[in-house]
Structures are given as C-alpha cells and as structure tokens.
Amino acid sequence: MNDYDQLISRGTHGLPPTGALGTGWRREFRFQIPVRCPDVWRYPFVMETLTATLSFLSDDVYDFEFRPLDPRLILQAHFCHDTAPFDGLIDEVMLFSGGLDSLAGAVESVVVAKRRVLLVNHRSTPKVTARHERLVNGLELHAPASRPFFVPVALNKKKAFSRCMLQRTRTFLYASIAAVLARLVGRNRISFYENGVVALNLPLAPQVVGARATRGTHPRVLNGFAELVRRLTGESFEVDNPFVWDTKGDVVRRIVGAGCADLIPFSTSCAETAKRTTEHPHCGVCSQCVDRRIAVLYAGQADRDPASGYAVDLFTGPRIDGRDRTMLASYIERARRLRRMSPLAFVQQYGEVVRVLRGIPGHPADVAAQVHELYQRHGVEVGDAIAAGIREHSRELQDRLLDERCLLHMVVDRATPAAVPVLPSPPPPPPPNAIARLGRGWVIRFQGGEGNAYPNDLGINYLAQLLQTPNTETPASDLEAAVRKRLSNDRMRLRSQLAIAELPSGDHRPAAGADALDQPGDADLRRRLADIENLLATLPADDVEAIDTVDELQTEKTRVTRHLRVSSGLRGKKRKTGDPRNQARDRVGKAIRRALLCINKYDTALWQHLQRPVLTLGYNPAYRPTSEIFWSSQLDAPQ
C-alpha cells in the first residue's frame, strides 16, 4: 500500500484550486491480495477496521479483495512454532526511526527503565545506516546490562513508484513490521514514541485538511491498528504512544536528563534523508528540521546539534522556495497565537481537536484541556527559541544585513504603512451568559467568564432548553421529545446528504403494563439498529459534516440497544414496563444531574447558581432564576 501511496499522485505541492480538496483530493484504491487464510481477512469486522483505519490515515477510499494464495507461488517459508521460544527475552517492542523522539523513547526504556527492548527499524535508505548503528552502540555503552536488540528491516520500492513524495500510509507499514516481530517474541504491545504536537498534528493553516496533514501517529490510527491486530489474531494487542503529552522540547530534555546528550548528534530528523550529505545531514527547511532545531535550542543543547549540520540555518538561512517560506511563516504565526490563546478560542480555532477526543481515554473536557496546554507549551518553546535568535543576531538585524527570505527577517522586519489605517469600531461585547453548540460539543459561559467546553450529551441539551426558556414548566416527557426531535432532525439532514434511507422515527417505547416483546416497535428497532450500524460504517472518514453526527448516532445506538435489552428482560424474558411519565422524569432527571456534576468540575459558580430552587427537576422541570437573566444561544454578540 505504501508503494501505491507514492505511485499515484493526489495533487500539487501548492494550494489546490477550488474543488480540489475533499473528494477531489482523495483517491480510490482497489487491492486484490492473495493470502494464506482469506477467510480471516474477509471477516466483516476485519474488513471494516482495515478500511476505516487506512481511510482516516490517508484520506483515501479503500476496497480489498482477499483470495487464496497459490501454494506454488510461496517463495519463502514462514515461522510456525507451538510455543513462544522468545518468551522472557524481550520486555518491549518499539519503533526506532533514529529521530530525536524514538531516540528519547529508547533512552527512557533502555537506559532509565533498564528494560530489554527490541528496536524495530525500517531501513528505507542505506544513507542513515551508520548513524543508526552509532545510536544503538551508544545505547549499549550507556546501559550495558540492558543492551537493546536492534532489528533493521530492509523494505523498499522501485524508484519508478516514487511519483508523489507524500507517504501517508507508511505508519501502517512500520506498525505491521513491528506487530509481526512482537508476536514472534511473545509481546502483545508495540510502542510509537512521538511528541504530541506531531502526533496530534493540528493543521498549520485552514487549508491543511485531510491528507494534507499527516496522521501517522494520531491516536485514532494507533487505536485502529491495535483493533485490527486483535480481530486478526483473536488476542489482546495494544499500540501506544507514551510521549503523546510531550512537546519536542520535552523529548530533548528526556535525553539530556538521562545523561545521553552525546547521542543527539547521531539522530536524524530530516524528511528527505535520501538527499542529505555527510556534511549536512539535515536540510534545515522541512518542518521536521525546524521542529528539531527549535527544540534543541530551547533545551540549551545547541553545542550538541551545531548549525553547520543544517544546509540552511534556522535563523539566517534564506528560504529559496516560496513553499518553504509559506510553511515557516504559518509555523511561526501559529506558535505566536497559541501562546496567548484561551482554551475556548483554541477549540474554536482547531476543529481537528474533536478527532483527538475520540482517540484518547478520559472526559472530553479534560482531554481538550490537556491538548490546549500541550500546544501552548509548544508555542512558548518556539517563541523563546526565536527570541534567543533575535538577541544573538541583533546587530545584523539593526544593520539590515540578513537576507529578506530568512526567518528573523520575516519575524522582525515589517514594512512601514503608507498611511495611518482607520481602525474599525470594536466589536460588541459577547453575551455574559451563553449556552451554545460548538463543533461536536457545547460551550457554556456564565457571568462573562471565558466559558467551558462540555460533551454533547442529553443532559446538556436538556439544560440548554431550560435555560433559554426561564420560568417555564416543561413536562419531562415533552422536554425529552423536543430534544430528541432536534437531534433526530440533525441526523436526518446528514442522511439525506449521504442518500441513505431514513430510519423509522419515534421513540418506540411500549405502553405501560404491556408485554414488551409483543410490541411491534421491537422489530422496527432491530431494523433501526442495523441501519444505524450501516450508516456509521459508510460515513466518510474525514467529512467535517459528519463530525457532529457520529457521536449522536453512537448515542442513539446505545439507547436502542438498551431499550431492546430492557424490553426483552434478562435472557429474552418478557418484562413489564412502568409508568411512562415516571420513566421520562427519571431519565431526564438523571441526565441533568450528570450534566451538573460535570459543570461543578469546571465552573463552580454556575453549578451553585443552578442549585435548587433555581433549577427544579421532577415531572415538570423548570429554570427559575431569582433575578432577570438572559441566556444567549450564540457565543458572540450579533453584528
């Protein structure tokens, strides 16, 4: 797959014309692959996981046909053994690219934790072989009692296959190699060590969408690959990234803190290693080189990574190619904004955060806060490194001796405006109290505060309905029906766009005292459950319109499944249902109370405001503020 990823071009390096993103940017692949066990690969769950993971990874459409392998074509024997002969020999299997991140991971495991580690390396070019061997020898010298096992795997393609420089599926190749070796040595886990800024990879600019930003170590990809191996083998398997909350600067400090700073010069971070020379192992213009140099300078290790090793100096070297200057300008500007960006503004600016929330365990609000803090630290690192560069080259800046295409010139030198600009009138202040949808969740602002993000669960939806209709009693059943109707309309809008048959409407709850299994709604619900699963399977992996809908479909799936289980009783036994009025009261009340617990964690003042008698639950929930208060459904004031 990695071969065809580069064989078939998906566009130009520049910004594509209108319509070239999305479906115009995606490619369609159909693979016919002979395998030893085709039935295993044809299993629906395996096929679904395989295609979904690859589609998210490269933003392409995949179709696989697995057929039996002709035994006459087997050219190489494969491993078969009844026992695991390597049990107890290896503690950890990790990917080792020879970059700073994987070096830091090896240092943490081999030198600090004294684990016996199998370093799996994909040898794509012989140019870095000597540098990799220096790193492994250095690890052995630092930890002679826990010497690592180094397994370089030479796997490459013909030059004719390299029409496109993008290799979005290479992680799948690396992970496949590591998973095979992990199984051979009796391990059920592999580790990617990648700093979180690169792993989560929020886009530098609005046009960097889909496969224009790599997702190689995105949590969703790692989770998808682990699930694929579990379904193929029927055994537990995990793929993790221990550095997901580290910046590049944190990674360098890990190496230094373990006393292994002497290994930094032999690591390689450049994106185009095949074009590098012994004198300049790094180009200095790709994003990987920029990240590396800034992190090394921020960590105070400039002497370990001299500027002479870069073909273009970070601060003073001219960026000849306009694409390189554009990338660098976007990189610097993003870091500047991140240093001052509030958590709410961060979520508003970077919609890709919602994809991270689904891939990392924990409450969405907690994960979002961690992602914001990670990127804010990254912004500080970039800013501090550039500030140090400005101080170092201050005289050259004053005398205007620097090339106008260098980083410092872009940061410091600003053209003097021809006339004093007319300042626009300030925008109206935002409403002090607001509860509004934002992306996949909600934001609630109280008494002019910054606001906090909350997940899109039913309790928040019920609260929004009550807060925006103060002093109005609403029967719990009516409140539930209104919210569910709105959510259902949102789903119907998406289904009509995807030309998928609508699901039956209505809640299909059996009448009080009736036998649940005798209700005709159960058969409809089973069909509805199948339709939901089909819809989830056919949603585009990177369709922005689908982001708000996926979780709502999952919620509906859970609700329908729970209803069928309750209506059938344990082991399919018939069971009586209670008073619908009591059931609605209990469902709405529990959902709102769960939402209040969440609010208390992030906004104590709002939680206290919503305590009784302001917010009353029961058969007729109501919001009765003690003074006149208005809740807006928009975060910003209308223009």
XYZ file of C-alpha atoms in Angstrom:
639
model
C 0.000 0.000 0.000
C 2.858 2.379 0.776
C 4.169 1.725 -2.766
C 0.883 2.766 -4.372
C 0.587 5.693 -1.959
C 3.555 7.267 -3.781
C 2.853 5.830 -7.218
C -0.478 7.638 -7.656
C -0.294 11.401 -7.236
C -3.032 13.256 -5.387
C -2.244 16.845 -6.378
C 0.394 19.544 -6.400
C 2.538 20.967 -3.608
C 0.792 24.320 -3.826
C -2.683 25.205 -2.718
C -5.192 23.309 -4.852
C -7.886 25.141 -6.813
C -11.449 25.296 -5.585
C -12.975 21.826 -5.523
C -9.599 20.047 -5.353
C -9.916 19.376 -1.642
C -12.202 16.739 -0.119
C -13.397 14.304 -2.754
C -11.186 15.939 -5.369
C -8.136 15.283 -3.208
C -8.991 11.688 -2.327
C -8.004 8.662 -4.380
C -9.763 5.321 -4.735
C -7.770 2.121 -4.344
C -8.850 -1.442 -5.005
C -6.467 -4.177 -3.906
C -6.602 -7.854 -4.843
C -4.334 -9.621 -2.400
C -3.541 -13.356 -2.247
C -3.242 -14.557 1.367
C -2.838 -17.884 3.133
C -6.037 -17.500 5.179
C -8.522 -15.490 3.083
C -11.499 -16.262 5.338
C -9.820 -14.489 8.234
C -9.235 -11.353 6.162
C -12.728 -11.443 4.677
C -14.383 -11.397 8.095
C -16.606 -8.263 8.157
C -15.164 -6.833 11.360
C -11.614 -7.211 9.989
C -12.510 -5.568 6.682
C -14.327 -2.708 8.421
C -11.418 -1.985 10.763
C -8.837 -2.246 7.982
C -10.618 0.126 5.606
C -11.672 2.600 8.300
C -8.143 2.885 9.709
C -6.490 3.306 6.320
C -9.153 5.764 5.156
C -8.576 8.014 8.158
C -4.804 7.636 7.830
C -4.516 8.724 4.192
C -7.948 10.269 3.457
C -8.484 7.832 0.575
C -11.122 5.223 -0.285
C -10.081 1.571 0.004
C -11.574 -1.680 -1.218
C -9.945 -5.072 -0.628
C -10.457 -8.455 -2.216
C -8.620 -11.279 -0.472
C -8.174 -14.505 -2.405
C -6.363 -17.782 -1.671
C -2.622 -17.801 -2.213
C -1.437 -20.297 -4.821
C 0.829 -22.664 -2.837
C 3.102 -22.946 -5.864
C 3.936 -19.246 -5.525
C 5.170 -19.412 -1.932
C 8.807 -18.425 -2.271
C 9.744 -18.177 1.385
C 8.886 -20.318 4.381
C 7.099 -18.655 7.279
C 7.523 -19.084 11.008
C 5.471 -21.799 12.696
C 6.001 -22.864 16.291
C 3.832 -24.330 19.017
C 5.499 -22.387 21.822
C 6.948 -18.904 22.060
C 10.724 -19.532 22.086
C 11.449 -15.879 22.831
C 9.249 -15.608 25.928
C 11.025 -13.714 28.675
C 13.724 -12.381 26.360
C 12.048 -9.083 25.367
C 10.202 -6.618 27.613
C 9.143 -4.094 24.977
C 8.907 -3.747 21.197
C 9.216 -0.208 19.873
C 9.563 1.542 16.531
C 13.007 3.098 16.126
C 13.392 5.566 13.262
C 16.600 7.139 14.552
C 14.976 10.537 15.098
C 15.005 12.502 18.347
C 11.639 11.162 19.513
C 12.413 7.477 19.000
C 15.883 8.032 20.487
C 14.279 9.544 23.591
C 11.920 6.560 23.775
C 14.837 4.134 23.566
C 16.712 6.110 26.236
C 13.671 6.026 28.551
C 13.190 2.281 28.117
C 16.783 1.022 27.864
C 18.804 3.459 29.967
C 16.297 4.783 32.511
C 13.898 1.834 32.985
C 16.522 -0.882 32.226
C 14.089 -2.805 30.037
C 15.148 -5.278 27.371
C 13.897 -3.600 24.231
C 13.549 -4.768 20.645
C 14.206 -1.765 18.405
C 12.405 -2.224 15.081
C 13.792 -0.109 12.261
C 12.513 0.234 8.716
C 15.644 0.701 6.622
C 14.410 2.671 3.617
C 17.817 4.044 2.602
C 21.402 2.979 3.415
C 22.420 6.614 3.945
C 21.446 6.598 7.627
C 22.603 3.057 8.433
C 25.864 4.211 10.009
C 24.057 6.826 12.110
C 21.559 4.242 13.387
C 24.378 1.910 14.350
C 26.104 4.725 16.256
C 22.894 5.297 18.220
C 22.492 1.612 19.078
C 26.150 1.320 20.113
C 25.729 4.440 22.242
C 22.706 2.946 23.998
C 24.719 -0.191 24.726
C 27.501 1.898 26.276
C 25.031 3.788 28.483
C 23.198 0.607 29.565
C 25.483 -2.448 29.214
C 23.225 -4.548 31.452
C 20.138 -3.941 29.272
C 21.558 -3.865 25.772
C 18.822 -3.385 23.183
C 18.117 -5.785 20.330
C 18.252 -3.950 17.009
C 16.281 -5.371 14.072
C 16.577 -3.316 10.863
C 14.135 -4.428 8.182
C 15.103 -3.528 4.619
C 11.911 -2.919 2.670
C 11.825 -0.552 -0.263
C 10.311 0.012 -3.681
C 11.449 0.820 -7.183
C 12.260 4.432 -7.993
C 9.519 4.423 -10.625
C 6.979 4.145 -7.781
C 8.046 7.477 -6.228
C 5.951 9.895 -8.253
C 4.450 11.503 -5.152
C 6.527 12.442 -2.101
C 3.631 12.012 0.344
C 3.683 8.699 2.234
C 0.595 8.850 4.395
C 0.332 5.064 4.862
C 3.929 4.440 5.920
C 2.878 4.149 9.569
C 0.752 1.165 8.585
C 3.854 -0.435 7.060
C 6.008 0.281 10.118
C 3.355 -0.935 12.534
C 2.816 -4.131 10.518
C 6.516 -4.982 10.710
C 6.632 -4.277 14.440
C 3.430 -6.231 15.137
C 4.794 -9.335 13.389
C 8.019 -9.154 15.400
C 6.097 -8.506 18.630
C 4.043 -11.645 18.050
C 7.219 -13.652 17.398
C 8.762 -12.603 20.716
C 5.583 -13.106 22.740
C 4.636 -9.444 23.242
C 1.118 -8.033 22.830
C 2.099 -4.382 22.569
C 4.168 -2.097 20.346
C 5.134 1.496 21.090
C 5.499 4.547 18.896
C 7.423 7.332 20.593
C 6.287 10.606 19.016
C 5.855 14.007 20.630
C 2.221 15.047 20.951
C 2.431 18.142 18.740
C 3.423 15.961 15.782
C 1.177 13.027 16.766
C -1.994 15.109 17.126
C -0.818 17.379 14.283
C -3.343 20.180 14.347
C -3.134 21.966 10.975
C -0.791 24.930 10.468
C -3.361 26.662 8.275
C -7.096 26.317 7.438
C -6.343 24.816 4.023
C -4.322 21.991 5.593
C -7.158 19.471 5.818
C -7.485 15.750 5.289
C -4.335 14.101 3.964
C -2.573 17.446 3.563
C -1.645 16.914 7.239
C -0.121 13.581 8.187
C -1.935 11.425 10.741
C 0.737 8.756 11.068
C 0.694 8.518 14.867
C -2.720 10.050 15.522
C -4.435 8.266 18.457
C -7.282 7.186 16.183
C -4.827 5.486 13.798
C -2.937 3.714 16.591
C -6.209 2.523 18.139
C -7.451 1.331 14.753
C -4.298 -0.669 14.072
C -4.451 -2.282 17.522
C -8.082 -3.244 16.911
C -7.145 -4.747 13.530
C -4.474 -6.984 15.085
C -6.874 -8.021 17.850
C -9.506 -9.042 15.300
C -6.986 -10.876 13.131
C -5.455 -12.848 15.996
C -8.305 -13.100 18.473
C -5.906 -11.994 21.226
C -5.251 -8.771 23.106
C -2.945 -6.239 21.454
C -2.140 -2.591 22.138
C -0.398 0.212 20.266
C 0.565 3.175 22.433
C 2.442 6.470 22.319
C 3.948 7.283 25.749
C 5.024 10.749 24.561
C 1.588 11.978 23.496
C 1.675 14.781 26.105
C 5.309 15.777 25.418
C 6.497 18.650 23.252
C 9.651 18.305 21.167
C 11.475 20.274 23.841
C 10.307 17.770 26.468
C 11.701 14.978 24.300
C 15.148 16.583 24.132
C 15.121 17.178 27.885
C 14.405 13.485 28.447
C 17.564 12.592 26.531
C 19.639 15.162 28.406
C 18.187 14.192 31.787
C 19.227 10.579 31.261
C 22.818 11.641 30.557
C 22.613 10.695 26.877
C 23.024 14.122 25.258
C 26.099 12.770 23.457
C 23.747 10.716 21.241
C 21.849 13.735 19.878
C 24.319 14.435 17.022
C 23.740 10.956 15.552
C 19.938 11.215 15.414
C 18.299 12.136 12.116
C 15.077 14.115 11.777
C 15.073 15.368 8.182
C 12.155 14.425 5.943
C 14.403 13.900 2.915
C 17.222 11.740 4.241
C 17.943 10.261 0.811
C 19.095 13.709 -0.405
C 21.301 14.539 2.575
C 25.075 14.539 2.773
C 27.584 13.702 5.500
C 28.375 17.404 5.880
C 24.701 18.431 6.095
C 22.578 15.543 7.458
C 19.637 17.958 7.787
C 18.138 20.248 5.140
C 17.014 22.871 7.659
C 13.876 23.858 5.721
C 11.396 20.988 6.216
C 9.048 21.124 9.204
C 10.869 18.222 10.886
C 14.175 20.105 10.746
C 12.564 23.304 12.038
C 10.933 21.398 14.913
C 14.204 19.685 15.778
C 16.358 22.805 15.740
C 13.945 24.860 17.838
C 13.591 22.077 20.421
C 17.361 21.610 20.700
C 17.922 25.350 21.126
C 15.100 25.643 23.663
C 16.643 22.797 25.687
C 20.052 24.522 25.669
C 21.765 21.852 23.596
C 22.981 23.933 20.645
C 26.504 22.560 21.045
C 25.151 19.014 20.567
C 23.394 19.938 17.342
C 25.593 22.539 15.592
C 24.132 24.830 12.946
C 26.755 23.545 10.498
C 24.801 20.283 10.278
C 21.942 22.082 8.510
C 22.094 23.038 4.852
C 20.046 26.158 5.705
C 20.481 27.918 9.049
C 17.264 28.175 11.070
C 17.519 31.912 11.765
C 19.628 33.451 8.992
C 19.474 30.984 6.098
C 17.380 32.096 3.107
C 14.359 30.010 2.143
C 14.655 30.000 -1.638
C 11.454 28.091 -2.318
C 8.274 30.050 -1.709
C 6.566 26.933 -0.295
C 9.228 26.712 2.412
C 8.717 30.354 3.363
C 4.954 29.890 3.500
C 5.290 26.831 5.742
C 7.702 28.635 8.063
C 5.524 31.746 8.275
C 2.483 29.602 9.146
C 4.515 27.684 11.722
C 5.690 30.867 13.470
C 2.291 32.531 13.351
C 0.553 29.506 14.811
C 3.063 29.350 17.677
C 2.570 33.069 18.377
C -1.197 32.681 18.559
C -1.011 29.527 20.665
C 0.970 31.296 23.400
C -1.953 33.664 24.045
C -4.916 31.572 23.021
C -7.553 30.758 25.623
C -8.911 27.192 25.896
C -12.223 28.207 24.326
C -10.584 30.063 21.437
C -8.294 27.075 20.916
C -11.223 24.683 20.458
C -12.959 27.182 18.174
C -9.834 27.635 16.031
C -8.839 23.978 15.715
C -11.834 21.804 14.898
C -9.499 18.816 14.462
C -9.346 18.642 18.272
C -12.645 16.744 18.201
C -10.927 13.828 16.459
C -8.391 13.658 19.288
C -11.149 13.473 21.907
C -12.408 10.205 20.404
C -8.970 8.583 20.417
C -7.724 9.303 23.956
C -9.431 7.908 27.082
C -10.884 10.396 29.517
C -13.564 13.027 29.769
C -13.644 15.142 26.578
C -13.261 18.379 28.551
C -10.182 17.022 30.361
C -8.607 15.795 27.123
C -9.307 19.099 25.373
C -7.657 20.972 28.271
C -4.572 18.743 28.016
C -4.329 19.287 24.269
C -4.585 23.067 24.760
C -1.886 23.016 27.441
C 0.387 20.885 25.216
C 0.134 23.279 22.274
C 0.513 26.300 24.487
C 3.821 24.911 25.792
C 4.857 24.314 22.205
C 4.096 27.960 21.403
C 6.237 29.081 24.346
C 9.144 26.902 23.192
C 9.037 28.349 19.678
C 8.746 31.903 20.984
C 11.650 31.533 23.438
C 13.906 29.963 20.795
C 13.180 32.757 18.298
C 13.682 35.423 20.980
C 17.128 33.944 21.691
C 17.904 34.019 17.965
C 16.913 37.689 17.771
C 19.266 38.516 20.650
C 22.110 36.567 19.060
C 21.751 38.319 15.698
C 20.617 41.735 16.926
C 23.500 43.623 15.274
C 22.853 42.022 11.897
C 19.179 42.896 12.237
C 19.978 46.528 13.080
C 22.332 46.839 10.113
C 19.849 45.059 7.804
C 22.425 42.507 6.751
C 20.113 39.489 6.760
C 18.501 38.040 3.674
C 14.846 39.058 3.476
C 13.898 35.387 2.949
C 15.259 34.252 6.351
C 13.256 33.548 9.488
C 14.449 36.536 11.538
C 13.690 38.945 8.721
C 10.147 37.568 8.499
C 9.656 37.953 12.266
C 11.261 41.357 12.892
C 11.187 43.403 9.708
C 7.777 44.865 8.954
C 7.083 47.280 6.129
C 6.083 50.774 7.301
C 2.478 51.513 6.294
C 1.979 54.334 3.820
C -0.805 55.900 5.868
C -2.332 55.545 9.278
C -5.040 52.910 8.927
C -8.589 53.601 10.007
C -9.244 51.429 12.987
C -12.556 49.584 12.828
C -15.030 50.071 15.614
C -14.633 47.495 18.358
C -16.965 44.529 18.122
C -19.849 44.383 20.582
C -19.067 42.504 23.775
C -20.148 38.868 23.872
C -23.225 37.993 25.921
C -22.324 37.376 29.592
C -24.379 34.182 29.676
C -24.435 31.808 26.743
C -25.001 28.128 26.104
C -24.243 27.224 22.504
C -23.249 24.331 20.284
C -19.606 24.366 19.206
C -18.413 21.654 16.887
C -19.109 18.314 18.495
C -19.985 19.645 21.932
C -21.273 22.624 23.881
C -19.771 25.753 25.423
C -21.340 27.407 28.468
C -20.328 30.926 29.557
C -21.620 32.299 32.872
C -21.387 35.895 34.165
C -18.965 36.971 31.434
C -16.420 34.233 32.068
C -14.270 32.635 29.405
C -16.568 29.668 29.041
C -16.003 25.926 29.273
C -16.438 23.127 26.774
C -18.742 20.187 27.540
C -19.623 16.997 25.666
C -22.788 16.746 23.586
C -24.778 14.558 25.969
C -28.502 14.646 26.635
C -28.157 16.398 29.991
C -26.517 19.476 28.451
C -29.166 19.514 25.725
C -31.929 19.467 28.350
C -30.211 22.268 30.283
C -29.951 24.403 27.153
C -33.687 24.045 26.572
C -34.485 25.026 30.178
C -32.032 27.934 30.447
C -33.341 29.550 27.279
C -36.972 29.318 28.482
C -36.782 30.604 32.091
C -39.739 30.431 34.461
C -41.451 27.900 32.231
C -42.501 24.491 33.475
C -41.973 21.815 30.825
C -43.208 18.243 31.324
C -40.232 15.906 31.345
C -41.725 13.856 28.516
C -42.160 16.999 26.358
C -38.625 18.161 27.128
C -37.244 14.762 26.185
C -39.285 14.634 22.972
C -38.225 18.153 21.903
C -34.520 17.462 22.387
C -34.658 14.067 20.717
C -36.596 15.521 17.774
C -33.924 18.165 17.237
C -31.130 15.591 17.396
C -33.080 13.358 15.048
C -33.501 16.224 12.574
C -29.750 16.776 12.604
C -29.195 13.125 11.765
C -31.835 13.172 9.042
C -30.119 16.151 7.420
C -26.879 14.212 7.171
C -28.563 11.065 5.910
C -30.254 13.000 3.131
C -26.862 14.338 2.102
C -25.481 10.823 2.010
C -28.546 9.460 0.170
C -29.154 6.850 2.870
C -32.611 5.608 3.744
C -34.143 7.242 6.776
C -34.580 5.312 9.961
C -38.049 4.904 11.452
C -38.958 7.863 13.613
C -40.383 7.806 17.107
C -39.194 6.509 20.427
C -40.970 3.116 20.142
C -41.442 2.776 23.867
C -44.037 0.170 24.839
C -47.144 1.286 26.642
C -47.309 0.921 30.414
C -48.234 -2.589 31.536
C -47.822 -4.129 28.074
C -45.614 -7.056 27.237
C -42.508 -5.524 25.700
C -41.842 -8.422 23.322
C -45.361 -8.183 21.952
C -44.877 -4.612 20.795
C -44.467 -4.168 17.031
C -41.885 -1.431 17.754
C -39.250 -4.018 18.753
C -38.959 -5.360 15.221
C -38.668 -1.797 13.916
C -35.996 -1.040 16.477
C -33.954 -4.052 15.427
C -34.091 -2.835 11.841
C -33.252 0.642 13.059
C -30.204 -0.693 14.910
C -28.964 -2.373 11.735
C -29.471 0.861 9.777
C -27.513 2.835 12.370
C -24.598 0.401 12.123
C -24.659 0.605 8.329
C -24.720 4.392 8.467
C -21.757 4.538 10.841
C -19.813 2.217 8.542
C -20.487 4.339 5.451
C -19.794 7.795 6.900
C -16.753 9.395 5.222
C -13.733 9.105 7.485
C -12.868 12.802 7.228
C -16.130 14.541 6.386
C -16.465 17.657 8.529
C -20.242 17.446 8.196
C -20.128 14.029 9.836
C -18.201 15.048 12.953
C -21.255 16.326 14.810
C -23.283 13.275 13.839
C -21.091 10.300 14.673
C -21.438 10.623 18.431
C -25.168 11.247 18.167
C -25.545 8.069 16.138
C -23.489 6.195 18.720
C -25.744 7.604 21.443
C -28.844 6.517 19.567
C -27.349 3.085 19.010
C -26.736 2.732 22.739
C -30.270 3.916 23.520
C -31.891 1.495 21.053
C -29.741 -1.384 22.273
C -30.606 -0.584 25.880
C -34.301 -0.375 25.039
C -34.258 -3.770 23.352
C -32.421 -5.262 26.302
C -34.856 -3.727 28.799
C -37.944 -4.618 26.822
C -36.770 -8.200 26.455
C -35.563 -8.509 30.022
C -32.677 -10.731 31.002
C -32.131 -13.665 28.597
C -35.101 -12.613 26.488
C -37.753 -13.000 29.196
C -40.841 -10.822 28.931
C -40.957 -7.974 31.320
C -43.479 -5.307 32.247
C -42.697 -1.641 31.777
C -43.588 1.098 34.229
C -45.470 4.368 34.018
C -44.076 6.357 31.013
C -44.444 9.588 32.994
C -42.234 8.259 35.782
C -39.746 6.882 33.263
C -39.437 10.228 31.479
C -38.978 12.048 34.803
C -36.221 9.622 35.839
C -34.400 9.720 32.509
C -34.394 13.498 32.219
C -33.524 13.990 35.889
C -30.596 11.587 35.790
C -29.251 13.138 32.601
C -29.406 16.681 34.033
C -27.823 15.610 37.322
C -24.933 14.020 35.417
C -24.508 17.269 33.496
C -24.478 19.261 36.761
C -21.713 17.052 38.158
C -19.678 17.811 35.058
C -20.357 21.555 35.362
C -19.320 21.542 39.023
C -15.909 20.261 37.974
C -15.208 23.201 35.671
C -17.450 26.080 36.782
C -18.371 26.079 40.470
C -20.137 29.458 40.232
C -22.501 28.178 37.549
C -23.088 24.955 39.474
C -24.026 26.929 42.583
C -26.353 29.129 40.530
C -28.187 26.081 39.201
C -28.860 24.561 42.616
C -32.393 24.492 43.968
C -34.657 26.414 43.892
C -33.226 27.943 40.687
C -33.336 24.642 38.818
C -36.062 22.211 39.803
C -36.468 18.695 38.493
C -39.363 16.298 38.693
C -42.362 15.780 36.448
C -42.152 19.403 35.225
C -38.518 20.639 35.208
C -38.069 24.406 35.235
C -35.374 27.078 35.479
C -36.464 29.903 37.828
C -33.664 32.456 38.309
C -34.046 34.806 41.270
C -33.269 37.828 39.080
C -33.727 38.707 35.418
C -31.159 36.811 33.411
C -30.806 36.091 29.718
C -29.071 33.082 28.158
C -27.919 33.509 24.567
C -27.664 30.613 22.122
C -24.625 32.277 20.497
C -21.145 32.807 21.907
C -20.660 36.111 20.091
C -22.906 39.147 20.070
C -24.909 39.623 16.856
C -23.299 42.128 14.480
